[in-house]
Coordinates of C-alpha atoms in Angstrom, one line a residue:
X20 CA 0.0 0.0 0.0
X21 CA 1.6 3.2 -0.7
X22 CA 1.8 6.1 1.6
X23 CA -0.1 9.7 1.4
X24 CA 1.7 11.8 -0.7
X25 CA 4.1 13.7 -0.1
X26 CA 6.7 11.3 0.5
X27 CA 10.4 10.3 -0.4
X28 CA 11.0 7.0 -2.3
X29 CA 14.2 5.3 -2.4
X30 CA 14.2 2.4 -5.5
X31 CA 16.7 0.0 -3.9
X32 CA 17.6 -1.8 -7.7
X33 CA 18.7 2.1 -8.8
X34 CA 20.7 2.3 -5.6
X35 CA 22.5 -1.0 -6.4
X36 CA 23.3 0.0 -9.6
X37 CA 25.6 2.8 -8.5
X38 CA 26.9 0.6 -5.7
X39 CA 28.1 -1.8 -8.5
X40 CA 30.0 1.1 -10.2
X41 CA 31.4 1.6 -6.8
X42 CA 32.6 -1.9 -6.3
X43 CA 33.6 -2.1 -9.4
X44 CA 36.1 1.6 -8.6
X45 CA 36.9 -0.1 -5.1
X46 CA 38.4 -2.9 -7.0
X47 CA 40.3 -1.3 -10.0
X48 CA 41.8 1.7 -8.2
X49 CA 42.3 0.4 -4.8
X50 CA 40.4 3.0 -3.4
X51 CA 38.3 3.0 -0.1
X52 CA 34.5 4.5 -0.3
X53 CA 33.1 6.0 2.7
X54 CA 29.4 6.9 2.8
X55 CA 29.1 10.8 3.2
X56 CA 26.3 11.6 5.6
X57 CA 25.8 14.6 5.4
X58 CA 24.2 14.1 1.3
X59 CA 22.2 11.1 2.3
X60 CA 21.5 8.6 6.2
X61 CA 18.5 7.5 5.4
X62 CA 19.4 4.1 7.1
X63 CA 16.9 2.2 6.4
X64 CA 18.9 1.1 3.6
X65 CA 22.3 1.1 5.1
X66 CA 22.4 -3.1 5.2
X67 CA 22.2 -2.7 0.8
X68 CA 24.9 0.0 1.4
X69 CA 27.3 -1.5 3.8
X70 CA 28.2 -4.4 1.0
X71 CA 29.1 -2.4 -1.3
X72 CA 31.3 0.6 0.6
X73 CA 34.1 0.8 3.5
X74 CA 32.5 3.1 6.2
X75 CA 30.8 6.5 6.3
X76 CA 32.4 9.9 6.7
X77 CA 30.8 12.6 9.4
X78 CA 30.7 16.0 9.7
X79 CA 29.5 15.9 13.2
X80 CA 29.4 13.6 16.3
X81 CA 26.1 13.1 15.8
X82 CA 26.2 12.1 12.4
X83 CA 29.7 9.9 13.2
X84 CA 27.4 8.2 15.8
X85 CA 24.6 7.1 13.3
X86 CA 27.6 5.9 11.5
X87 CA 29.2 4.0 13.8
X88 CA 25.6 2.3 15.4
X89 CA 23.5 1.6 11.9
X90 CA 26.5 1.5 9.2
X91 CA 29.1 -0.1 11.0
X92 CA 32.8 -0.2 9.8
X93 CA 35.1 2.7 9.0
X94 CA 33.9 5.7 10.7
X95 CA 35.1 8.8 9.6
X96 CA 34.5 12.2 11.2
X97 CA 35.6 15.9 9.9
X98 CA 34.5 19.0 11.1
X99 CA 35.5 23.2 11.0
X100 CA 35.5 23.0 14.5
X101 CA 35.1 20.9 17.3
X102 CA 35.1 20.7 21.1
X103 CA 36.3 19.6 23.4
X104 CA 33.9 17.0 25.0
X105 CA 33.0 16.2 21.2
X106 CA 36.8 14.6 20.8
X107 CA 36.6 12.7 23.9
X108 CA 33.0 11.3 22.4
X109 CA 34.5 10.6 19.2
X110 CA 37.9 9.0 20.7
X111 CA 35.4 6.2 22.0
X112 CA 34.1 4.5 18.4
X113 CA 35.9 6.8 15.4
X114 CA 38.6 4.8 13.3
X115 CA 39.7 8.5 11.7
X116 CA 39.6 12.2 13.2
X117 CA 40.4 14.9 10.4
X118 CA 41.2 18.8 11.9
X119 CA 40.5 21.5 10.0
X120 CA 43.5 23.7 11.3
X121 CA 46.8 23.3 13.7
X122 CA 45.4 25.0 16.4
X123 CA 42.3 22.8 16.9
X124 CA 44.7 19.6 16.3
X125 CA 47.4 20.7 18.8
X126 CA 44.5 21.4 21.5
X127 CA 42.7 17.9 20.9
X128 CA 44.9 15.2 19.7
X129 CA 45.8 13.8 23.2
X130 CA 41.9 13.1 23.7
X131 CA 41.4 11.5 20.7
X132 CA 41.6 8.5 22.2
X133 CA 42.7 5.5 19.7
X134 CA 41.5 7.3 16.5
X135 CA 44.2 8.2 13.5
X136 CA 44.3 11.6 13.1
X137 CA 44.7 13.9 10.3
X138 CA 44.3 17.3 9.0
X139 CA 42.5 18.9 5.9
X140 CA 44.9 21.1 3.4
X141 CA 43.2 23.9 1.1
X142 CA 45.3 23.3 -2.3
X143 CA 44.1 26.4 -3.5
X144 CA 42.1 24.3 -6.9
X145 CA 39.1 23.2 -7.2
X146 CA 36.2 22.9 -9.2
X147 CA 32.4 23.6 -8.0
X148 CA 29.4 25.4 -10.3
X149 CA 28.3 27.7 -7.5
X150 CA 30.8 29.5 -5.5
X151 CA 28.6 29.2 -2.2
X152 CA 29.7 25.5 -2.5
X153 CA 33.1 25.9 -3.8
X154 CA 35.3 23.9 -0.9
X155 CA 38.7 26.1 -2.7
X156 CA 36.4 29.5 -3.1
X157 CA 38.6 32.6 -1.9
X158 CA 39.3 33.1 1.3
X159 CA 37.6 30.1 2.3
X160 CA 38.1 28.8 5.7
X161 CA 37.7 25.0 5.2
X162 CA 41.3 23.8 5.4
X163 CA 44.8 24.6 6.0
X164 CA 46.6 26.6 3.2
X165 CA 50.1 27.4 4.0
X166 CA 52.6 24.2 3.2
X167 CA 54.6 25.0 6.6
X168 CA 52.1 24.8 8.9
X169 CA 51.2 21.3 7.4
X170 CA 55.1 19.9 7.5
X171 CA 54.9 21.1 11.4
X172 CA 52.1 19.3 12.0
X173 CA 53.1 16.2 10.5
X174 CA 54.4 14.4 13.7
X175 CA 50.6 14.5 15.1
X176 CA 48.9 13.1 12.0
X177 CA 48.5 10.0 10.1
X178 CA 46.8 10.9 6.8
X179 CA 45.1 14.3 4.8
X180 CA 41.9 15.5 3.0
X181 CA 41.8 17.5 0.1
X182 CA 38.4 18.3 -0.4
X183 CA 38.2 20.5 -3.4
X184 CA 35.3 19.1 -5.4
X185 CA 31.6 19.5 -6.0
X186 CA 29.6 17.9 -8.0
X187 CA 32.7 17.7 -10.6
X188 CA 31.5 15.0 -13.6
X189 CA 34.5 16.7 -15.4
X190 CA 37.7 14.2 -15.2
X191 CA 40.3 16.1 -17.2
X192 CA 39.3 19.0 -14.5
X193 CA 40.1 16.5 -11.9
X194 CA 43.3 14.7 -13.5
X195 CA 44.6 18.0 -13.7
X196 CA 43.8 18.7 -9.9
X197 CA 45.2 15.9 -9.1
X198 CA 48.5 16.4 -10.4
X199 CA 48.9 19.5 -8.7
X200 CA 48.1 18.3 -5.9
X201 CA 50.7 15.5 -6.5
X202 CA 53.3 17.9 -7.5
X203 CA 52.9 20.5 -4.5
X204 CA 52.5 18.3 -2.0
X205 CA 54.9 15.5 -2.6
X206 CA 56.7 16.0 0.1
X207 CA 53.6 15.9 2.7
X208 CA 51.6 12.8 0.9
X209 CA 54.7 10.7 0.8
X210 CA 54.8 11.1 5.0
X211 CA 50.5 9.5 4.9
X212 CA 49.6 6.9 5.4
X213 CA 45.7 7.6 3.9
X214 CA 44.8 10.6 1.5
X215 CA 41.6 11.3 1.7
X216 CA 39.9 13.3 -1.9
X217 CA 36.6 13.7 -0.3
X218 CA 33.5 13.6 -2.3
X219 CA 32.0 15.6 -5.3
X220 CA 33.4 13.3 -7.8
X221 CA 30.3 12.3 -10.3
X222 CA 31.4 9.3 -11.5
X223 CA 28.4 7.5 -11.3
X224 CA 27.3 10.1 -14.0
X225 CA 26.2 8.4 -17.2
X226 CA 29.3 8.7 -19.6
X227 CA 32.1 9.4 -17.4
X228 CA 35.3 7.5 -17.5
X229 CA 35.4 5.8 -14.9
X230 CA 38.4 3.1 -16.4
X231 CA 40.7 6.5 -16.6
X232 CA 39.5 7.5 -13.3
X233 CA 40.2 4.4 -11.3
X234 CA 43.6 4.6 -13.0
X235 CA 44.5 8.0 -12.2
X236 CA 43.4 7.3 -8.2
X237 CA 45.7 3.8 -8.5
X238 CA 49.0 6.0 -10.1
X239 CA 48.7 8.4 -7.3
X240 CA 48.3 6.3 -4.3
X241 CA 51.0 3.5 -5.5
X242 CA 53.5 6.9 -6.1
X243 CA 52.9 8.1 -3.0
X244 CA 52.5 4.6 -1.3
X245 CA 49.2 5.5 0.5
X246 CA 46.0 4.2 1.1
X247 CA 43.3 6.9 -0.7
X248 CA 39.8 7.6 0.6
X249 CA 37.1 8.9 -1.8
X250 CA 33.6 10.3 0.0
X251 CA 31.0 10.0 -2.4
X252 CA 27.3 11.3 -1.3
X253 CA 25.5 12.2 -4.7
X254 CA 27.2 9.8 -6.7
X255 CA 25.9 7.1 -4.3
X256 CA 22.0 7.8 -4.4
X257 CA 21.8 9.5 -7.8
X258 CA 19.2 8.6 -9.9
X259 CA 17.8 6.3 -6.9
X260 CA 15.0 8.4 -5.2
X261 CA 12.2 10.6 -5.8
X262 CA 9.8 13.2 -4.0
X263 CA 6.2 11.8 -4.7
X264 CA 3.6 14.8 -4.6
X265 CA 0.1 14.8 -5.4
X266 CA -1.5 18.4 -7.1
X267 CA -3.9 20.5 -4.7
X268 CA -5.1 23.3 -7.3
X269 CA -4.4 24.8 -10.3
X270 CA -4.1 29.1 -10.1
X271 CA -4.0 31.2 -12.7
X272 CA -2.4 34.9 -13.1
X273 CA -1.2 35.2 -16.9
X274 CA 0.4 32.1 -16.3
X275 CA -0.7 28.5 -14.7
X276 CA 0.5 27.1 -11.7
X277 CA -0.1 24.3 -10.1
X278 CA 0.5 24.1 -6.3
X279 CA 1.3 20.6 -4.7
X280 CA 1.6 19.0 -1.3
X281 CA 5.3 19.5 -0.7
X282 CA 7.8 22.3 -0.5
X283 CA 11.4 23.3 -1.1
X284 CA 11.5 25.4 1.6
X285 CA 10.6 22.5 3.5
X286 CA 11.5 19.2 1.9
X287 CA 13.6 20.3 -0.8
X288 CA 16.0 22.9 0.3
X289 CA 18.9 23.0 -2.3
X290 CA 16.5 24.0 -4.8
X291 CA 16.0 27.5 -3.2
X292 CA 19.4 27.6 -1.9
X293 CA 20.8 27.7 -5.7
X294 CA 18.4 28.6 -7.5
X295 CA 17.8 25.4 -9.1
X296 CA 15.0 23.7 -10.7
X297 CA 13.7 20.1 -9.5
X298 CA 14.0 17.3 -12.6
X299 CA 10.6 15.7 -13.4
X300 CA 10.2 12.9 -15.8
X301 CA 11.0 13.6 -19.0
X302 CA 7.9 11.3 -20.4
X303 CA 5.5 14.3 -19.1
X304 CA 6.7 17.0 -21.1
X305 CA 4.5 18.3 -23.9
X306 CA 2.5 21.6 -24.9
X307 CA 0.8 22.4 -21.7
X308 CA 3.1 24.9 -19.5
X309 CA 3.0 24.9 -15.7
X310 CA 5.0 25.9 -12.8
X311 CA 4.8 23.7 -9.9
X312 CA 4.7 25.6 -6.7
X313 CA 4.7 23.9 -3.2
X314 CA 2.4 24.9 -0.2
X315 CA 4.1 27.1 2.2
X316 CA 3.6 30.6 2.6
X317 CA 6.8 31.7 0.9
X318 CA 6.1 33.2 -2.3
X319 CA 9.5 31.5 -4.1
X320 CA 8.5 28.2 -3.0
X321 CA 8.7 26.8 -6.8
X322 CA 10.4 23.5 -7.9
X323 CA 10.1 25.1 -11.6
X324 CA 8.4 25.2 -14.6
X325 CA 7.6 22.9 -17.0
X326 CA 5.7 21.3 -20.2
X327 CA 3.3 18.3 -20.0
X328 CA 1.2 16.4 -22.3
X329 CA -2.2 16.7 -20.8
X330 CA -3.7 19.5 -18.5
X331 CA -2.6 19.4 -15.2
X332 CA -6.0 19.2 -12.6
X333 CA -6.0 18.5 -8.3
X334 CA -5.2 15.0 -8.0
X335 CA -2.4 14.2 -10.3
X336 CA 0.4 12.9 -9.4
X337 CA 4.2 14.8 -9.6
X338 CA 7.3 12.8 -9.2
X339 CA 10.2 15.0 -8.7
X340 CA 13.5 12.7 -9.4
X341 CA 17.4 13.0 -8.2
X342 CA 14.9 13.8 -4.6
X343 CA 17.6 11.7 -2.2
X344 CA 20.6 14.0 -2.1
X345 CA 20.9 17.0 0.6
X346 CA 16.9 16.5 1.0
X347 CA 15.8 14.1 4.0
X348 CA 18.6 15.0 5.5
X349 CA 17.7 18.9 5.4
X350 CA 14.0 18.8 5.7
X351 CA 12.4 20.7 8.4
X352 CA 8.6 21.6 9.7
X353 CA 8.5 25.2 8.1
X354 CA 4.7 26.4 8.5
X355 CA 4.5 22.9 10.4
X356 CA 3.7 21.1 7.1
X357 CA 3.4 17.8 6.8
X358 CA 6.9 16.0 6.8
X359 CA 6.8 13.8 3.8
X360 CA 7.3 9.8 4.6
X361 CA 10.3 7.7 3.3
X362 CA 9.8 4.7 1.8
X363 CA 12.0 2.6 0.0
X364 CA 11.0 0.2 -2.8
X365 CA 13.2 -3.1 -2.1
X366 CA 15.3 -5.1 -4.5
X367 CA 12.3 -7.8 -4.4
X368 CA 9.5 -5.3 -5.9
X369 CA 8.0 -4.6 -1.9
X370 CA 7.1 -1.2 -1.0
X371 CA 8.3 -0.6 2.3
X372 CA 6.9 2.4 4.6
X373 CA 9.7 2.8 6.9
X374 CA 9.2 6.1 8.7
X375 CA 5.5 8.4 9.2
X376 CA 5.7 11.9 10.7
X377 CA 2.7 13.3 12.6
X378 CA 1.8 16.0 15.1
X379 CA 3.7 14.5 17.8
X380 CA 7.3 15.0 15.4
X381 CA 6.3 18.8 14.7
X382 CA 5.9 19.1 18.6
X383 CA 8.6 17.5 20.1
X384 CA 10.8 19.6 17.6
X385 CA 9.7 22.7 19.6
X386 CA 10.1 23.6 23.1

């Protein structure tokens, strides 16, 4: 029985296939994939996950502990700051601690109990289409960028993280990275034992070269004799998931819109945050033009406009696709709408309803 609209869907066959290019990258470049939270937990399918990956990366202790208690293995955690009391947390079930400056790693190491530690660099490069997301942007504070301060703290560390990629499906961009990377910081990497090249690699994306990439990763680990990391969110889940909205109404002033169940303020917040438009299914496009608005009282609450081939009325249904990324894991109770359920359609056909939100969610939220 499927659940009231709106809800999330998660299509578990979709999801494998980008696990198998993952195992398949795991293999042929020697690479270890960690799961990066902060895109996607729902953990409801973390046992399909877990087979096909090495761990998950955090970017908070609670996010670390939903790691380390649903996932399992390799638990990664890096954050801009931390404190205290979080390190002495962490110390107790993270494999892998990453600073992101000498200060906060000279304060904390000794309570980092029997974690490896390590330190994110800035290189300086990167590659990103908004700059609000670029990890390299200008004066950015997400790393350490002078080489000294690195060399002094490498007595304290066991491995790196260059992070300096977002949503990148461009691989001469990130062979060319790479080896700058590789030729500025030789000295450094050949003192690692793990490299970490965090996530916003899309090589799950349909046509990338994923042969060249796996060999590029395997050249620069065997040079440097280390053990490299890669944190893939997006590229895990892409093409895997879907917001399921139904239409309320149908308004009209000089154009049409159509205003459904859900909202990107509320359920799909990257979409306002860049100025982006929601995908639909491309079988639904046609001569009839509509923007599809959500429900909340914000008047920019609009996944986008598009073309369909029959006139849109209240009780169709809107599949908005790509929904799993930076969604569930940012949705909130703006105007105390109602939180959209996941579900998760399993390898063997089943539809499984795995989490319902009521009133008593939207309350204990508040104080």
């Amino acid at each position: 029985m499927k659940p009231e609209t709106p809800y999330y869907l998660i299509d578990e066959k979709a999801l494998l296939a980008n696990l198998r290019t993952i195992d398949f990258i795991r293999k042929t470049s020697e690479a270890k994939c960690v799961l990066a939270l902060k895109c996607f937990a729902a953990w409801s399918v973390f046992e399909l996950v877990k087979r096909h990956m090495d761990g998950t990366t955090a970017s908070s202790p609670y996010e670390a502990r939903l790691g380390h208690e649903k996932f399992g293995k390799e638990v990664h955690v890096y954050s801009p700051g931390y404190k205290r009391r979080e390190i002495l947390t962490l110390g107790n079930f993270a494999d892998k601690i990453i600073f992101n400056s000498v200060s906060q790693l000279k304060a904390f190491y000794r309570y980092a109990g029997k974690a490896q530690l390590g330190l994110r660099i800035n290189p300086g490069v990167g590659y990103s289409h908004f700059d609000l997301a670029d990890p390299s942007r200008k004066y950015c504070r997400l790393g350490v960028c002078l080489k000294e301060l690195v060399r002094r703290a490498l007595p304290y560390i066991d491995g790196v993280m260059f992070h300096f990629n977002c949503e990148n499906a461009d691989f001469k961009n990130f062979r060319a990275n790479i080896e700058y990377i590789g030729n500025e910081y030789k000295d450094i990497l050949k003192c690692c034992k793990w490299v970490s090249l965090g996530g916003g690699i899309y090589f799950t994306r349909k046509g990338y070269p994923v042969g060249d990439f796996c060999r590029t990763v395997r050249d620069f680990a065997g040079h440097f004799n280390t053990q490299v990391y890669l944190e893939p969110g997006e590229s895990v889940i892409t093409r895997s998931s879907e917001l399921v909205c139904t239409v309320l109404d149908v308004v009209q002033n000089r154009t049409y819109t159509a205003i459904v169940d859900a909202s990107t303020e509320a359920h799909m917040l990257d979409l306002l945050i860049y100025r982006s438009e929601a995908k639909i299914d491309a079988e639904k496009r046609g001569g009839y033009k509509y923007t599809i608005a959500g429900r909340s009282c914000l008047a920019g609450d609009i996944f986008g406009s598009y073309c369909f081939k029959k006139r849109l009325k209240p009780g169709d249904t809107i599949r908005f696709k790509d929904a799993g990324g930076y969604t569930m894991v940012k949705k909130n109770w703006f105007n105390g709408l109602q939180m959209p359920a996941i579900a998760v359609k399993r390898l063997n056909g089943k539809l499984d309803i795995v989490r319902k939100f009521g009133y008593k969610d939207f309350l204990n939220n508040l104080s």
